[in-house]
Coordinates of C-alpha atoms in Angstrom, one line a residue:
M1 CA -33.6 -77.3 -74.9
S2 CA -30.3 -75.9 -73.4
E3 CA -32.0 -72.5 -73.6
V4 CA -34.8 -73.5 -71.2
N5 CA -32.3 -75.0 -68.8
G6 CA -30.3 -71.8 -68.9
N7 CA -33.3 -69.8 -68.1
G8 CA -34.3 -72.2 -65.3
A9 CA -30.9 -71.9 -63.8
R10 CA -31.1 -68.2 -64.0
L11 CA -34.6 -68.0 -62.3
V12 CA -33.3 -70.3 -59.6
E13 CA -30.2 -67.9 -59.2
R14 CA -32.7 -65.1 -58.7
I15 CA -34.9 -66.9 -56.4
D16 CA -31.7 -67.7 -54.1
Q17 CA -30.7 -63.9 -54.3
L18 CA -34.2 -63.1 -53.2
I19 CA -34.2 -65.4 -50.4
R20 CA -30.9 -64.1 -49.3
E21 CA -32.1 -60.5 -49.4
L22 CA -35.5 -61.2 -47.6
T23 CA -33.3 -63.0 -44.9
E24 CA -31.2 -59.9 -44.4
I25 CA -34.4 -57.7 -44.3
R26 CA -35.8 -60.1 -41.5
D27 CA -32.5 -59.8 -39.6
E28 CA -32.9 -56.0 -39.7
V29 CA -36.7 -56.2 -38.5
T30 CA -35.7 -58.6 -35.7
A31 CA -32.9 -56.4 -34.6
L32 CA -35.1 -53.2 -34.7
S33 CA -37.9 -55.0 -32.7
E34 CA -35.4 -56.1 -30.2
S35 CA -34.7 -52.7 -29.7
S36 CA -38.0 -51.3 -29.6
S37 CA -40.9 -52.1 -26.8
E38 CA -42.6 -54.4 -29.4
T39 CA -42.6 -58.2 -29.2
P40 CA -39.7 -59.5 -31.1
V41 CA -40.1 -61.6 -34.3
D42 CA -39.3 -65.3 -33.5
P43 CA -36.2 -66.4 -35.5
T44 CA -36.6 -69.0 -37.9
I45 CA -34.6 -72.5 -37.7
E46 CA -32.2 -71.4 -40.4
E47 CA -31.5 -68.0 -38.4
V48 CA -30.9 -69.9 -35.4
T49 CA -28.4 -72.5 -36.9
E50 CA -26.6 -69.5 -38.6
E51 CA -26.1 -67.6 -35.4
A52 CA -24.9 -70.6 -33.7
T53 CA -22.4 -71.2 -36.3
S54 CA -21.2 -67.6 -36.9
P55 CA -18.4 -66.0 -35.0
E56 CA -19.6 -63.6 -32.3
S57 CA -18.8 -60.0 -32.6
D58 CA -19.1 -57.6 -29.7
E59 CA -19.2 -54.6 -31.9
T60 CA -22.3 -53.4 -33.5
T61 CA -22.4 -50.9 -36.2
P62 CA -25.4 -48.7 -36.4
I63 CA -27.2 -48.4 -39.7
V64 CA -27.2 -44.8 -41.0
V65 CA -30.0 -44.1 -43.2
D66 CA -29.6 -41.3 -46.0
E67 CA -33.2 -40.0 -46.0
E68 CA -32.6 -38.2 -49.3
L69 CA -31.5 -41.6 -51.0
E70 CA -34.4 -43.2 -49.2
E71 CA -36.9 -41.1 -50.9
K72 CA -35.4 -42.0 -54.3
V73 CA -35.6 -45.7 -53.9
P74 CA -39.0 -47.1 -55.1
E75 CA -40.9 -49.2 -52.4
L76 CA -40.4 -52.9 -53.2
T77 CA -43.8 -54.5 -53.3
L78 CA -45.0 -57.8 -54.3
E79 CA -46.3 -56.4 -57.6
T80 CA -42.8 -54.7 -58.4
A81 CA -40.6 -57.6 -56.9
F82 CA -41.6 -59.9 -59.6
E83 CA -42.0 -57.4 -62.4
P84 CA -40.4 -58.3 -65.7
M85 CA -37.0 -56.8 -66.3
V86 CA -36.9 -54.4 -69.0
D87 CA -34.2 -52.6 -71.1
F88 CA -34.7 -48.9 -72.1
H89 CA -32.9 -47.5 -75.3
T90 CA -34.0 -43.9 -75.5
A91 CA -30.5 -42.7 -77.0
G92 CA -30.9 -41.5 -80.6
Q93 CA -34.7 -42.2 -80.6
L94 CA -36.0 -38.8 -80.1
S95 CA -36.9 -36.8 -83.2
V96 CA -35.7 -33.3 -83.5
A97 CA -39.1 -32.0 -82.9
D98 CA -39.8 -34.3 -79.9
S99 CA -36.3 -33.2 -78.6
F100 CA -37.4 -29.5 -78.7
F101 CA -40.8 -30.3 -77.3
F102 CA -39.6 -32.2 -74.3
A103 CA -36.7 -29.8 -73.5
N104 CA -39.2 -26.8 -73.6
E105 CA -42.1 -28.5 -72.0
L106 CA -40.7 -30.4 -69.3
F107 CA -37.0 -29.1 -68.8
G108 CA -37.2 -25.4 -69.2
G109 CA -35.6 -25.4 -72.4
N110 CA -32.5 -27.2 -71.1
R111 CA -31.7 -30.0 -73.7
P112 CA -28.6 -31.3 -72.0
E113 CA -30.7 -31.9 -68.8
L114 CA -33.2 -33.9 -71.2
N115 CA -30.2 -36.0 -72.5
R116 CA -29.0 -36.5 -68.9
V117 CA -32.4 -37.7 -67.9
L118 CA -32.8 -40.1 -70.8
S119 CA -29.3 -41.4 -70.0
E120 CA -30.4 -42.1 -66.4
I121 CA -33.6 -44.0 -67.8
D122 CA -31.6 -46.2 -70.0
R123 CA -29.7 -47.6 -66.7
L124 CA -33.2 -48.4 -65.0
S125 CA -34.3 -52.0 -65.4
S126 CA -38.2 -52.2 -64.8
V127 CA -41.2 -49.8 -65.7
S128 CA -41.9 -49.3 -62.0
Q129 CA -38.4 -48.0 -61.5
M130 CA -38.7 -45.5 -64.5
R131 CA -42.1 -44.4 -63.3
H132 CA -40.9 -43.8 -59.9
Y133 CA -37.8 -41.9 -61.3
L134 CA -40.0 -39.6 -63.2
T135 CA -42.8 -38.9 -60.8
E136 CA -40.6 -38.8 -57.5
T137 CA -37.1 -37.9 -58.5
L138 CA -38.0 -35.3 -61.3
D139 CA -41.2 -34.3 -60.0
L140 CA -42.9 -35.0 -63.5
N141 CA -46.4 -35.1 -63.7
V142 CA -47.0 -38.1 -66.0
E143 CA -50.8 -37.3 -66.1
S144 CA -50.4 -34.0 -67.9
D145 CA -50.5 -34.2 -71.7
E146 CA -46.8 -33.4 -72.0
G147 CA -45.8 -35.7 -69.3
K148 CA -47.8 -38.6 -70.7
R149 CA -46.2 -38.0 -74.0
F150 CA -42.8 -38.3 -72.6
Y151 CA -43.8 -41.4 -70.5
D152 CA -45.2 -43.0 -73.6
F153 CA -42.1 -42.1 -75.6
V154 CA -39.9 -44.0 -73.0
L155 CA -42.1 -47.0 -72.9
S156 CA -41.8 -47.2 -76.6
C157 CA -38.2 -47.5 -76.3
S158 CA -38.2 -50.2 -74.0
T159 CA -37.8 -54.1 -74.6
R160 CA -38.3 -57.1 -72.1
R161 CA -35.2 -58.9 -71.1

């Protein structure tokens, strides 16, 4: 029973974190709409209360967007926001034959690059992040036979949290 309560507490904590992040995003959208010719978004009662109680600052720091980084971050959608967390454990899972196959077919014979990619994948926490990393960052065609085989291998090395 205590495990259920612990899971419930973790879920409530995640929901609170998501609410904080969504509030920050709403603030950014409001700031953007105020600087454009569009009609600004009306603030919520919570935002008005926070503004009334927070200390005023005359200095505003412009947000600098790194376009290269922006391209590498997957778009957060409703489907991916509530996607189950996954652990990838690809280290040591490749057979010698697969190691040579993936290195030669996908990474131009560069086995250290294959190992680097696998260690990067092990740091990801969802299937959509992994797919985005493979398709967008590495520009890997997961629809090709070799790409699908690699994608399936990585999925086989994953476990839900």
